[in-house]
Amino acid sequence: MDKLILMGIFNKNRADISNFISKNVDPYPYNRDRYLYHILLAKGVRVMNMNIRRKLMGSFAAVLLLTMIVGAVSWTEMNEMNDSYETLISDRVAKILLIKDLKHGVVEQGKHATGYMLTGNTAYLDWYESERTRFSSNMKALQEVQVLDEAIRLASKLESLEEQYAEAVSEIVSYRQAGDMNRVIRMVEEDSSSIVQQIELTASELEAFQRKQMETTLAETAGEVRMVQVTVLATVIAALLAGIVLSLLVTRAIARPVKLVAQAARRIADGDLRDADLHVRQRDEIGQLAGAFNEMKRNLSSLMLAVHHNAAQVAAASKELSEHSAQAVQASNHIAEAVQGISQSADHQASRMRDNKQGLEDSSTALLRIAQSATSTAESSEEAIQQAEGGKRLLADTAAQMRNVQMTMEQSAEAVYNLGEQSRQIHEITQFIREIAEQTNLLALNASIEAARAGEHGQGFAVVAAEVKKLADQAGEASSQVGSGIDRMVGTINQAVEAMRRGGGELQAGTSIMNRTGEAFDAVYDAIRHVAAQAEEVSAATEELSAVTGQLLESEHQVAELSEHISGQSQTSAAVCEEQLASMEEVAVSADSLNRMAQQLREELGKFKLNQADTSEGLSDESKS
């Protein structure tokens, strides 16, 4: 059986297949039909592997061949029917007409002979001879076309009777010329009349025979006409059935896989990537389209999985950035409060120094108050030193947090950039689907043109081409929807990248401000230590105030200037801390915005339904990362 199938596949001729069946196959009809079915199945495999152009051309060629067969059969049968009618008209009817002419000629001969006998006018004899000549030519023509023995016998008998009648007329003419009218009348009554009656009877018998032959031929022709009608009708029905079968086969071979591709594309457009691959056995353009669609779906599923993984990383990074930003804001608040306290202390110290100076100038008796003020100044200086040291530590911690935030934002920016690259790959894949749909649309247009050329026999294929075009349009629309979704995703990713860039810039600015704030704190710390030293000097000088009042006044003047300087530096540091706090708040807002964008991206990705195994694998990778 395998050998027989191979013979069918490699297009062996019918004689080879028949010989093989007669030698190797069971002679029972059922087994023969079963083997022939396998041959047709093998032929069907070859047809499935043909491209669409060959399928359509083969179908149109089959329809044209069936049309030619119908036309050839009709032409042959019509020619046979025409030959029958020509035989009927040219043979049977012509013979009947010749017989009628012979009968008419005999009657005319009798009339002219009688006219001469009655009148003696020789013109009747001339007419009589003319009728005899015409009778002779008609008889010769009749004998030439006779083929049946009975017709030949009757024609010979008619010719013999005519000759007897001519002899009788010749004898009567001689008696008429001799003036023997009695003999003429007796011969006319006894001989001529009986011969004329026999001639008419024989002619009528020959005519009846020919009419019977004509009726027989007419019946045969009617039977042939019915046979022609049945043959043409059967051929037309067979051609119609073959055309319907070819239309159904081609429609199923083209429309069904295209419909499967369109349905799968619609599900992908709805975000469902869980379907199994399309299985199309054809190796034509439809099979190539299904293969490309399967590869596109696998690539899109992998890309969605990677995007989902990167979106999760972006969300985690943005959340961590938000937490660090909140910590940085809190630290900045503490620094601002500390700097504000330093500023207030410096202002208070400057005010008291002015009061002390005024008191020293007004009265030397205020030495005790000056000593107390010096002691208070020393204590405030110690407190300011402690606050300055705490501020330096807070600044160092804030700088470290800012560096961590900057590294996290750089990682987030890199992940978002990778996400954008993968989104552009998705856009290229959807563009490839759109190009495939356009090619399918062009194929459907070519099929419509071929169907229009085929006329009525190509209407079925025109419907097929219209369905193919409709499905190709649906596939193109679905890919456009996927492309639109990817474009929106790319826009969201670009916004995230821009937000990350702004956050990075703000973070760099905050880092720079923090560095300047640290330098300012160093200056404040040095100044406060200097104030503490001066306060100790003031406390020591208070014991010797009676001797060195001038020196104390000068020292008070220096301390007042230094306090003014400390107050200015503290106000500057407070302004810097407020600016840093505002920058950190902006960083926190940017981190929150990035987190919201990441959540929005994950919500958009949640519209795509992936296979459970792929999703589990992606989640495990997420947990590992």
Coordinates of C-alpha atoms in Angstrom, one line a residue:
M1 CA 0.0 0.0 0.0
D2 CA 2.9 2.4 0.8
K3 CA 4.3 1.8 -2.7
L4 CA 0.9 2.6 -4.2
I5 CA 0.7 5.8 -2.1
L6 CA 4.2 6.8 -3.3
M7 CA 3.0 6.2 -6.9
G8 CA 0.2 8.6 -6.3
I9 CA 2.5 11.2 -4.7
F10 CA 5.0 11.1 -7.6
N11 CA 2.2 11.4 -10.1
K12 CA 2.4 8.0 -11.9
N13 CA 0.1 7.6 -14.8
R14 CA -3.2 5.8 -14.6
A15 CA -2.1 2.8 -16.5
D16 CA 0.8 2.1 -14.1
I17 CA -1.5 2.4 -11.1
S18 CA -4.1 0.2 -12.7
N19 CA -1.5 -2.5 -13.5
F20 CA -0.2 -2.3 -9.9
I21 CA -3.7 -2.7 -8.5
S22 CA -4.6 -5.6 -10.7
K23 CA -1.4 -7.5 -9.7
N24 CA -1.0 -6.6 -6.0
V25 CA -4.5 -5.6 -4.7
D26 CA -7.4 -7.8 -3.7
P27 CA -9.8 -7.8 -6.7
Y28 CA -12.9 -7.1 -4.5
P29 CA -14.3 -3.6 -5.1
Y30 CA -14.1 -2.6 -1.4
N31 CA -10.4 -3.1 -1.2
R32 CA -9.8 -1.4 -4.5
D33 CA -11.8 1.6 -3.3
R34 CA -9.8 1.7 -0.1
Y35 CA -6.5 1.7 -2.0
L36 CA -7.8 4.4 -4.4
Y37 CA -8.8 6.4 -1.3
H38 CA -5.2 6.3 -0.1
I39 CA -4.0 7.5 -3.5
L40 CA -6.4 10.4 -3.3
L41 CA -5.2 11.1 0.2
A42 CA -1.6 11.2 -1.0
K43 CA -2.7 13.5 -3.8
G44 CA -4.3 15.7 -1.2
V45 CA -1.0 15.9 0.7
R46 CA 0.6 17.3 -2.4
V47 CA -2.1 19.8 -2.8
M48 CA -1.8 20.9 0.8
N49 CA 1.9 21.6 0.2
M50 CA 1.2 23.7 -2.9
N51 CA 1.3 27.5 -2.6
I52 CA -1.8 29.6 -2.9
R53 CA -1.1 30.7 -6.4
R54 CA -0.8 27.1 -7.6
K55 CA -4.0 26.1 -5.8
L56 CA -6.0 29.0 -7.3
M57 CA -4.5 28.4 -10.8
G58 CA -5.2 24.6 -10.5
S59 CA -8.7 25.3 -9.4
F60 CA -9.4 27.7 -12.2
A61 CA -7.7 25.3 -14.7
A62 CA -10.0 22.5 -13.4
V63 CA -13.1 24.6 -13.9
L64 CA -11.9 25.7 -17.4
L65 CA -11.2 22.0 -18.2
L66 CA -14.7 21.0 -17.1
T67 CA -16.1 23.8 -19.2
M68 CA -14.2 22.6 -22.2
I69 CA -15.4 19.1 -21.6
V70 CA -19.0 20.3 -21.4
G71 CA -18.5 22.3 -24.6
A72 CA -16.9 19.4 -26.4
V73 CA -19.6 16.9 -25.5
S74 CA -22.3 19.4 -26.4
W75 CA -20.6 20.2 -29.7
T76 CA -20.2 16.5 -30.6
E77 CA -23.8 15.6 -29.7
M78 CA -25.1 18.6 -31.6
N79 CA -23.1 17.7 -34.7
E80 CA -24.6 14.1 -34.6
M81 CA -28.1 15.5 -34.2
N82 CA -27.5 17.9 -37.0
D83 CA -26.3 15.0 -39.2
S84 CA -29.5 13.2 -38.4
Y85 CA -31.7 16.1 -39.3
E86 CA -29.7 16.7 -42.5
T87 CA -30.2 13.0 -43.4
L88 CA -33.9 13.4 -42.7
I89 CA -34.3 16.5 -44.8
S90 CA -31.9 15.8 -47.7
D91 CA -32.8 12.0 -48.1
R92 CA -36.2 11.1 -46.9
V93 CA -38.0 14.4 -47.7
A94 CA -36.2 14.8 -51.0
K95 CA -37.2 11.3 -52.1
I96 CA -40.9 12.0 -51.2
L97 CA -40.7 15.2 -53.2
L98 CA -39.2 13.3 -56.2
I99 CA -42.0 10.8 -56.0
K100 CA -44.6 13.5 -55.9
D101 CA -43.0 15.1 -59.0
L102 CA -43.1 11.7 -60.7
K103 CA -46.8 11.3 -59.9
H104 CA -47.4 14.9 -61.1
G105 CA -45.5 14.2 -64.3
V106 CA -47.5 11.1 -65.1
V107 CA -50.7 13.1 -64.5
E108 CA -49.4 15.8 -66.8
Q109 CA -48.5 13.3 -69.5
G110 CA -52.1 11.9 -69.4
K111 CA -53.6 15.4 -69.6
H112 CA -51.4 16.3 -72.6
A113 CA -52.0 13.0 -74.4
T114 CA -55.8 13.4 -73.9
G115 CA -55.6 16.9 -75.1
Y116 CA -54.0 15.8 -78.3
M117 CA -56.5 13.0 -78.8
L118 CA -59.4 15.4 -78.4
T119 CA -58.1 18.3 -80.4
G120 CA -55.3 16.9 -82.5
N121 CA -53.1 19.9 -81.6
T122 CA -49.4 18.8 -81.9
A123 CA -48.5 21.3 -79.2
Y124 CA -49.9 18.8 -76.7
L125 CA -47.5 16.2 -78.1
D126 CA -44.5 18.6 -77.5
W127 CA -45.7 19.1 -73.9
Y128 CA -46.1 15.4 -73.5
E129 CA -42.6 14.8 -74.6
S130 CA -41.3 17.5 -72.3
E131 CA -43.1 15.8 -69.3
R132 CA -41.6 12.5 -70.3
T133 CA -38.1 14.0 -70.3
R134 CA -38.7 15.5 -66.9
F135 CA -40.1 12.2 -65.6
S136 CA -37.0 10.4 -66.9
S137 CA -34.6 12.8 -65.2
N138 CA -36.6 12.6 -61.9
M139 CA -36.7 8.8 -62.1
K140 CA -32.9 8.7 -62.7
A141 CA -32.3 11.0 -59.7
L142 CA -34.6 8.8 -57.5
Q143 CA -32.9 5.6 -58.5
E144 CA -29.5 7.1 -57.7
V145 CA -30.5 7.8 -54.1
Q146 CA -32.3 4.6 -53.4
V147 CA -30.5 2.0 -51.3
L148 CA -33.3 -0.2 -50.0
D149 CA -34.4 -3.2 -52.1
E150 CA -38.1 -2.4 -51.7
A151 CA -37.7 1.2 -52.8
I152 CA -35.5 0.1 -55.8
R153 CA -38.2 -2.5 -56.8
L154 CA -41.0 0.0 -56.7
A155 CA -39.0 2.6 -58.6
S156 CA -38.2 0.0 -61.3
K157 CA -41.8 -1.0 -61.5
L158 CA -42.9 2.7 -61.8
E159 CA -40.4 3.2 -64.6
S160 CA -41.6 0.1 -66.4
L161 CA -45.2 1.2 -66.2
E162 CA -44.3 4.6 -67.5
E163 CA -42.6 3.0 -70.5
Q164 CA -45.7 0.8 -71.1
Y165 CA -47.9 4.0 -70.9
A166 CA -45.5 5.7 -73.4
E167 CA -45.8 2.8 -75.9
A168 CA -49.6 2.9 -75.5
V169 CA -49.7 6.6 -76.1
S170 CA -47.4 6.2 -79.2
E171 CA -49.8 3.6 -80.6
I172 CA -52.8 5.8 -79.8
V173 CA -51.1 8.8 -81.5
S174 CA -50.5 6.7 -84.7
Y175 CA -54.2 5.7 -84.7
R176 CA -55.2 9.3 -84.2
Q177 CA -53.1 10.5 -87.0
A178 CA -54.6 7.8 -89.2
G179 CA -58.1 9.1 -88.2
D180 CA -59.2 5.8 -86.5
M181 CA -61.0 7.4 -83.6
N182 CA -62.9 4.3 -82.6
R183 CA -59.6 2.4 -82.1
V184 CA -58.2 5.4 -80.2
I185 CA -61.2 5.5 -77.8
R186 CA -61.0 1.7 -77.3
M187 CA -57.3 1.8 -76.5
V188 CA -57.7 4.8 -74.1
E189 CA -60.5 3.0 -72.3
E190 CA -58.9 -0.5 -72.2
D191 CA -55.1 0.1 -72.1
S192 CA -54.2 3.7 -71.2
S193 CA -56.5 4.1 -68.2
S194 CA -55.5 0.9 -66.5
I195 CA -51.8 1.7 -66.9
V196 CA -52.3 5.2 -65.5
Q197 CA -54.1 3.7 -62.5
Q198 CA -51.2 1.2 -61.9
I199 CA -48.7 4.1 -62.2
E200 CA -50.6 6.1 -59.6
L201 CA -51.0 3.1 -57.3
T202 CA -47.2 2.3 -57.6
A203 CA -46.2 5.9 -57.0
S204 CA -48.5 6.1 -53.9
E205 CA -47.0 2.8 -52.6
L206 CA -43.5 4.2 -53.1
E207 CA -44.5 7.4 -51.4
A208 CA -46.0 5.5 -48.5
F209 CA -42.8 3.5 -48.2
Q210 CA -40.7 6.6 -48.1
R211 CA -43.0 8.3 -45.6
K212 CA -42.6 5.3 -43.3
Q213 CA -38.8 5.5 -43.6
M214 CA -39.0 9.2 -42.8
E215 CA -41.1 8.6 -39.7
T216 CA -38.6 5.9 -38.6
T217 CA -35.7 8.3 -39.1
L218 CA -37.7 11.0 -37.3
A219 CA -38.2 8.7 -34.3
E220 CA -34.5 7.8 -34.2
T221 CA -33.6 11.5 -34.4
A222 CA -36.0 12.3 -31.5
G223 CA -34.3 9.6 -29.5
E224 CA -30.9 11.0 -30.3
V225 CA -32.1 14.5 -29.2
R226 CA -33.2 13.1 -25.9
M227 CA -29.9 11.3 -25.5
V228 CA -28.1 14.6 -26.3
Q229 CA -30.1 16.4 -23.7
V230 CA -29.4 13.7 -21.0
T231 CA -25.7 13.6 -21.9
V232 CA -25.3 17.4 -21.8
L233 CA -27.4 17.7 -18.6
A234 CA -25.3 14.9 -16.9
T235 CA -22.0 16.6 -18.0
V236 CA -23.2 20.0 -16.7
I237 CA -24.2 18.5 -13.4
A238 CA -20.9 16.7 -13.1
A239 CA -19.0 19.9 -13.9
L240 CA -21.2 21.8 -11.4
L241 CA -20.5 19.2 -8.7
A242 CA -16.8 19.2 -9.4
G243 CA -16.7 23.0 -9.3
I244 CA -18.6 23.0 -5.9
V245 CA -16.2 20.4 -4.5
L246 CA -13.1 22.4 -5.7
S247 CA -14.6 25.6 -4.3
L248 CA -15.2 24.0 -0.9
L249 CA -11.7 22.5 -0.8
V250 CA -9.9 25.7 -1.8
T251 CA -12.1 27.7 0.6
R252 CA -11.3 25.3 3.4
A253 CA -7.6 25.2 2.6
I254 CA -7.3 29.1 2.6
A255 CA -10.1 30.5 4.8
R256 CA -9.8 28.1 7.7
P257 CA -6.1 28.7 8.6
V258 CA -6.5 32.5 8.0
K259 CA -9.5 32.5 10.3
L260 CA -7.4 30.7 13.0
V261 CA -4.7 33.3 12.6
A262 CA -7.2 36.1 12.8
Q263 CA -8.8 34.7 16.0
A264 CA -5.4 34.2 17.6
A265 CA -4.4 37.8 16.7
R266 CA -7.6 39.0 18.2
R267 CA -6.9 37.2 21.5
I268 CA -3.3 38.7 21.5
A269 CA -4.8 42.1 20.9
D270 CA -7.0 41.5 24.0
G271 CA -3.8 40.6 25.9
D272 CA -4.2 36.8 26.0
L273 CA -0.9 35.1 25.2
R274 CA -1.7 31.7 26.8
D275 CA -2.9 29.9 23.6
A276 CA -0.9 27.1 22.2
D277 CA 0.9 27.5 18.9
L278 CA -1.2 27.3 15.7
H279 CA -0.8 23.9 13.9
V280 CA -1.3 24.3 10.1
R281 CA -0.2 21.4 8.0
Q282 CA 0.0 23.5 4.8
R283 CA 3.4 24.6 3.5
D284 CA 2.2 27.5 1.4
E285 CA 2.0 31.2 2.3
I286 CA -0.7 30.5 4.9
G287 CA 1.5 27.9 6.6
Q288 CA 4.4 30.4 6.5
L289 CA 2.1 33.1 8.0
A290 CA 1.1 30.7 10.8
G291 CA 4.7 29.9 11.5
A292 CA 5.7 33.6 11.6
F293 CA 2.7 34.2 13.8
N294 CA 3.7 31.5 16.3
E295 CA 7.3 32.9 16.4
M296 CA 5.9 36.4 16.9
K297 CA 3.7 35.2 19.8
R298 CA 6.6 33.4 21.5
N299 CA 8.8 36.5 21.1
L300 CA 6.1 38.7 22.4
S301 CA 5.4 36.5 25.4
S302 CA 9.2 36.4 26.2
L303 CA 9.3 40.2 25.8
M304 CA 6.2 40.7 28.0
L305 CA 7.8 38.5 30.7
A306 CA 11.1 40.5 30.5
V307 CA 9.1 43.8 30.7
H308 CA 7.1 42.5 33.7
H309 CA 10.4 41.6 35.4
N310 CA 12.0 44.9 34.7
A311 CA 8.8 46.8 35.7
A312 CA 8.9 44.9 39.1
Q313 CA 12.6 46.0 39.5
V314 CA 11.7 49.6 38.6
A315 CA 8.8 49.5 41.2
A316 CA 11.1 48.1 43.9
A317 CA 13.9 50.6 43.1
S318 CA 11.4 53.5 43.1
K319 CA 10.0 52.3 46.4
E320 CA 13.5 52.2 47.9
L321 CA 14.3 55.6 46.4
S322 CA 11.1 57.0 48.0
E323 CA 12.1 55.5 51.4
H324 CA 15.6 56.9 51.1
S325 CA 14.2 60.3 50.0
A326 CA 11.9 60.3 53.0
Q327 CA 14.8 59.6 55.3
A328 CA 16.8 62.3 53.6
V329 CA 13.9 64.8 54.1
Q330 CA 13.7 63.8 57.8
A331 CA 17.5 64.3 58.2
S332 CA 17.3 67.6 56.4
N333 CA 14.5 68.7 58.8
H334 CA 16.7 67.8 61.8
I335 CA 19.6 69.7 60.2
A336 CA 17.4 72.7 59.5
E337 CA 16.2 72.7 63.1
A338 CA 19.7 72.4 64.4
V339 CA 20.9 75.3 62.2
Q340 CA 17.9 77.3 63.3
G341 CA 18.8 76.7 66.9
I342 CA 22.4 77.7 66.2
S343 CA 21.2 80.9 64.5
Q344 CA 18.9 81.8 67.4
S345 CA 21.7 81.1 69.9
A346 CA 24.1 83.3 67.9
D347 CA 21.5 86.1 67.7
H348 CA 20.9 85.8 71.4
Q349 CA 24.7 85.8 72.1
A350 CA 25.2 88.8 70.0
S351 CA 22.5 90.7 71.8
R352 CA 23.9 89.9 75.2
M353 CA 27.4 90.9 74.0
R354 CA 26.0 94.2 73.1
D355 CA 24.4 94.5 76.4
N356 CA 27.6 93.5 78.2
K357 CA 29.5 96.1 76.2
Q358 CA 27.0 98.8 77.1
G359 CA 27.1 97.7 80.7
L360 CA 30.9 97.8 80.8
E361 CA 30.9 101.3 79.3
D362 CA 28.1 102.5 81.6
S363 CA 29.5 101.2 84.9
S364 CA 32.4 99.1 86.0
T365 CA 30.1 97.9 88.8
A366 CA 28.4 95.4 86.3
L367 CA 31.5 93.1 86.4
L368 CA 29.4 90.4 88.1
R369 CA 26.8 90.5 85.3
I370 CA 29.6 90.4 82.8
A371 CA 31.1 87.3 84.5
Q372 CA 27.7 85.6 84.5
S373 CA 27.3 86.5 80.8
A374 CA 30.7 85.1 80.0
T375 CA 29.8 81.9 81.9
S376 CA 26.5 81.7 79.9
T377 CA 28.4 82.3 76.7
A378 CA 30.8 79.5 77.5
E379 CA 27.9 77.2 78.2
S380 CA 26.1 78.2 75.0
S381 CA 29.3 77.7 73.1
E382 CA 29.7 74.2 74.4
E383 CA 26.1 73.5 73.5
A384 CA 26.7 75.0 70.1
I385 CA 29.8 72.8 69.6
Q386 CA 27.8 69.7 70.5
Q387 CA 25.0 70.8 68.1
A388 CA 27.5 71.5 65.4
E389 CA 29.1 68.1 65.9
G390 CA 25.6 66.5 65.6
G391 CA 24.9 68.5 62.5
K392 CA 28.2 67.3 60.9
R393 CA 27.2 63.7 61.7
L394 CA 23.7 64.3 60.2
L395 CA 25.3 65.9 57.2
A396 CA 27.6 62.9 56.7
D397 CA 24.7 60.5 57.0
T398 CA 22.6 62.5 54.6
A399 CA 25.5 62.6 52.1
A400 CA 25.8 58.8 52.3
Q401 CA 22.0 58.4 51.9
M402 CA 22.1 60.8 48.9
R403 CA 24.8 58.7 47.3
N404 CA 22.8 55.5 47.9
V405 CA 19.7 57.3 46.4
Q406 CA 21.8 58.3 43.4
M407 CA 23.1 54.8 42.8
T408 CA 19.5 53.4 43.1
M409 CA 18.2 56.0 40.6
E410 CA 21.0 55.1 38.2
Q411 CA 20.0 51.5 38.4
S412 CA 16.3 52.4 38.0
A413 CA 17.2 54.6 34.9
E414 CA 19.1 51.7 33.4
A415 CA 16.2 49.3 34.0
V416 CA 13.7 51.8 32.5
Y417 CA 15.9 52.3 29.5
N418 CA 16.1 48.5 29.0
L419 CA 12.3 48.5 29.3
G420 CA 12.1 51.1 26.5
E421 CA 14.4 49.1 24.3
Q422 CA 12.2 46.0 24.8
S423 CA 9.1 48.0 24.1
R424 CA 10.6 49.2 20.8
Q425 CA 11.3 45.5 19.9
I426 CA 7.6 44.8 20.5
H427 CA 6.7 47.7 18.2
E428 CA 8.9 46.2 15.5
I429 CA 7.2 42.8 15.9
T430 CA 3.7 44.4 15.6
Q431 CA 4.9 46.2 12.5
F432 CA 6.0 42.8 11.1
I433 CA 2.4 41.5 11.7
R434 CA 1.0 44.5 9.9
E435 CA 3.2 43.9 6.9
I436 CA 2.1 40.2 6.8
A437 CA -1.5 41.3 6.9
E438 CA -0.9 43.7 4.0
Q439 CA 0.8 40.9 2.0
T440 CA -2.2 38.6 2.7
N441 CA -4.5 41.5 1.5
L442 CA -2.5 41.7 -1.7
L443 CA -2.8 38.0 -2.2
A444 CA -6.6 38.2 -1.7
L445 CA -6.7 41.1 -4.2
N446 CA -4.9 39.0 -6.8
A447 CA -7.3 36.1 -6.1
S448 CA -10.2 38.5 -6.7
I449 CA -8.8 39.6 -10.0
E450 CA -8.3 36.0 -11.1
A451 CA -11.8 35.1 -10.0
A452 CA -13.2 38.1 -12.0
R453 CA -11.3 36.9 -15.1
A454 CA -13.0 33.4 -14.7
G455 CA -16.4 35.0 -14.9
E456 CA -19.3 33.0 -13.5
H457 CA -17.2 30.0 -12.7
G458 CA -15.0 32.1 -10.5
Q459 CA -17.7 33.6 -8.3
G460 CA -17.0 31.0 -5.6
F461 CA -13.4 31.9 -5.6
A462 CA -14.3 35.6 -5.5
V463 CA -16.1 34.9 -2.2
V464 CA -13.1 33.1 -0.9
A465 CA -10.8 36.0 -1.9
A466 CA -13.2 38.4 -0.1
E467 CA -13.1 36.3 3.1
V468 CA -9.3 36.2 2.9
K469 CA -9.2 40.0 2.5
K470 CA -11.6 40.4 5.4
L471 CA -9.6 38.2 7.7
A472 CA -6.3 39.9 6.6
D473 CA -7.9 43.3 7.5
Q474 CA -8.9 41.9 10.9
A475 CA -5.4 40.7 11.4
G476 CA -4.0 44.1 10.4
E477 CA -6.5 45.9 12.8
A478 CA -5.5 43.6 15.6
S479 CA -1.8 44.2 15.1
S480 CA -2.6 48.0 14.9
Q481 CA -4.3 47.8 18.3
V482 CA -1.3 45.9 19.8
G483 CA 1.0 48.6 18.3
S484 CA -1.1 51.4 19.8
G485 CA -0.9 49.7 23.2
I486 CA 2.9 49.4 22.9
D487 CA 3.1 53.1 21.8
R488 CA 1.2 54.1 25.0
M489 CA 3.6 51.8 27.0
V490 CA 6.6 53.5 25.3
G491 CA 5.2 56.9 26.2
T492 CA 4.8 55.9 29.9
I493 CA 8.3 54.5 29.9
N494 CA 9.7 57.7 28.3
Q495 CA 7.9 59.7 31.1
A496 CA 9.5 57.4 33.7
V497 CA 13.0 57.9 32.1
E498 CA 12.4 61.7 32.1
A499 CA 11.3 61.6 35.7
M500 CA 14.4 59.6 36.6
R501 CA 16.6 62.1 34.8
R502 CA 15.0 65.0 36.7
G503 CA 15.3 63.1 39.9
G504 CA 19.0 62.4 39.2
G505 CA 19.6 66.1 38.5
E506 CA 17.8 67.2 41.6
L507 CA 19.7 64.6 43.6
Q508 CA 23.1 65.8 42.2
A509 CA 22.0 69.4 43.2
G510 CA 21.1 68.2 46.7
T511 CA 24.4 66.4 47.0
S512 CA 26.2 69.6 46.0
I513 CA 24.2 71.6 48.5
M514 CA 24.9 69.0 51.2
N515 CA 28.7 69.4 50.5
R516 CA 28.4 73.1 50.8
T517 CA 26.4 72.8 54.0
G518 CA 29.1 70.5 55.4
E519 CA 31.7 73.2 54.6
A520 CA 29.5 75.8 56.3
F521 CA 29.2 73.5 59.3
D522 CA 32.9 73.2 59.5
A523 CA 33.2 77.0 59.5
V524 CA 30.4 77.2 62.2
Y525 CA 32.2 74.6 64.3
D526 CA 35.5 76.5 64.1
A527 CA 33.7 79.7 64.9
I528 CA 31.9 78.2 67.9
R529 CA 35.2 76.8 69.2
H530 CA 36.6 80.2 68.8
V531 CA 33.6 81.6 70.7
A532 CA 34.2 79.1 73.5
A533 CA 37.9 80.1 73.7
Q534 CA 36.9 83.7 73.9
A535 CA 34.3 82.9 76.6
E536 CA 37.0 81.3 78.7
E537 CA 39.2 84.3 78.2
V538 CA 36.3 86.5 79.3
S539 CA 35.8 84.4 82.4
A540 CA 39.5 84.6 83.2
A541 CA 39.6 88.3 82.4
T542 CA 36.6 88.9 84.8
E543 CA 38.9 88.0 87.7
E544 CA 41.4 90.5 86.6
L545 CA 38.7 93.0 85.4
S546 CA 39.7 95.6 87.8
A547 CA 43.2 95.8 86.3
V548 CA 42.4 95.2 82.7
T549 CA 39.1 97.0 82.1
G550 CA 40.4 98.5 78.9
Q551 CA 41.5 95.1 77.7
L552 CA 38.0 93.7 78.6
L553 CA 36.2 96.4 76.7
E554 CA 38.3 95.6 73.7
S555 CA 37.7 91.9 74.1
E556 CA 34.0 92.6 74.4
H557 CA 34.1 94.6 71.2
Q558 CA 35.8 91.6 69.5
V559 CA 33.3 89.2 70.9
A560 CA 30.4 91.3 69.7
E561 CA 31.9 91.4 66.2
L562 CA 32.4 87.6 66.3
S563 CA 28.8 87.1 67.5
E564 CA 27.6 89.1 64.6
H565 CA 29.7 87.0 62.3
I566 CA 28.4 83.8 63.8
S567 CA 24.8 85.1 63.5
G568 CA 25.3 85.8 59.8
Q569 CA 26.9 82.4 59.2
S570 CA 24.1 80.7 61.1
Q571 CA 21.4 82.5 59.0
T572 CA 23.3 81.5 55.8
S573 CA 23.4 77.9 57.0
A574 CA 19.7 78.0 57.8
A575 CA 18.9 79.2 54.3
V576 CA 21.1 76.5 52.8
C577 CA 19.4 73.9 54.9
E578 CA 16.0 75.2 53.8
E579 CA 17.1 74.9 50.1
Q580 CA 18.4 71.4 50.7
L581 CA 15.1 70.5 52.4
A582 CA 13.2 71.8 49.4
S583 CA 15.4 69.8 47.0
M584 CA 15.0 66.6 49.0
E585 CA 11.2 67.1 49.0
E586 CA 11.4 67.5 45.2
V587 CA 13.4 64.2 45.1
A588 CA 10.8 62.5 47.3
V589 CA 8.0 63.8 45.0
S590 CA 9.9 62.5 41.9
A591 CA 10.4 59.2 43.6
D592 CA 6.7 58.9 44.4
S593 CA 5.9 59.9 40.7
L594 CA 8.4 57.2 39.5
N595 CA 6.7 54.7 41.8
R596 CA 3.2 55.6 40.5
M597 CA 4.5 55.3 36.9
A598 CA 6.0 51.8 37.7
Q599 CA 2.7 50.8 39.2
Q600 CA 0.8 52.1 36.1
L601 CA 3.2 50.2 33.9
R602 CA 2.6 47.0 35.9
E603 CA -1.2 47.5 35.6
E604 CA -0.8 47.9 31.8
L605 CA 1.3 44.7 31.7
G606 CA -1.3 43.0 33.8
K607 CA -3.7 43.2 30.8
F608 CA -1.5 40.6 29.1
K609 CA -2.3 37.1 30.1
L610 CA 0.8 34.8 30.0
N611 CA 1.2 31.1 30.4
Q612 CA 1.2 30.0 34.1
A613 CA 4.6 28.3 33.7
D614 CA 6.2 31.4 32.2
T615 CA 4.6 33.6 34.8
S616 CA 5.9 31.4 37.7
E617 CA 9.4 31.4 36.2
G618 CA 9.3 35.2 35.9
L619 CA 8.1 35.5 39.5
S620 CA 10.9 33.2 40.7
D621 CA 13.5 35.3 38.8
E622 CA 11.9 38.4 40.5
S623 CA 12.3 36.9 44.0
K624 CA 15.9 35.9 43.3
S625 CA 16.7 39.4 42.1

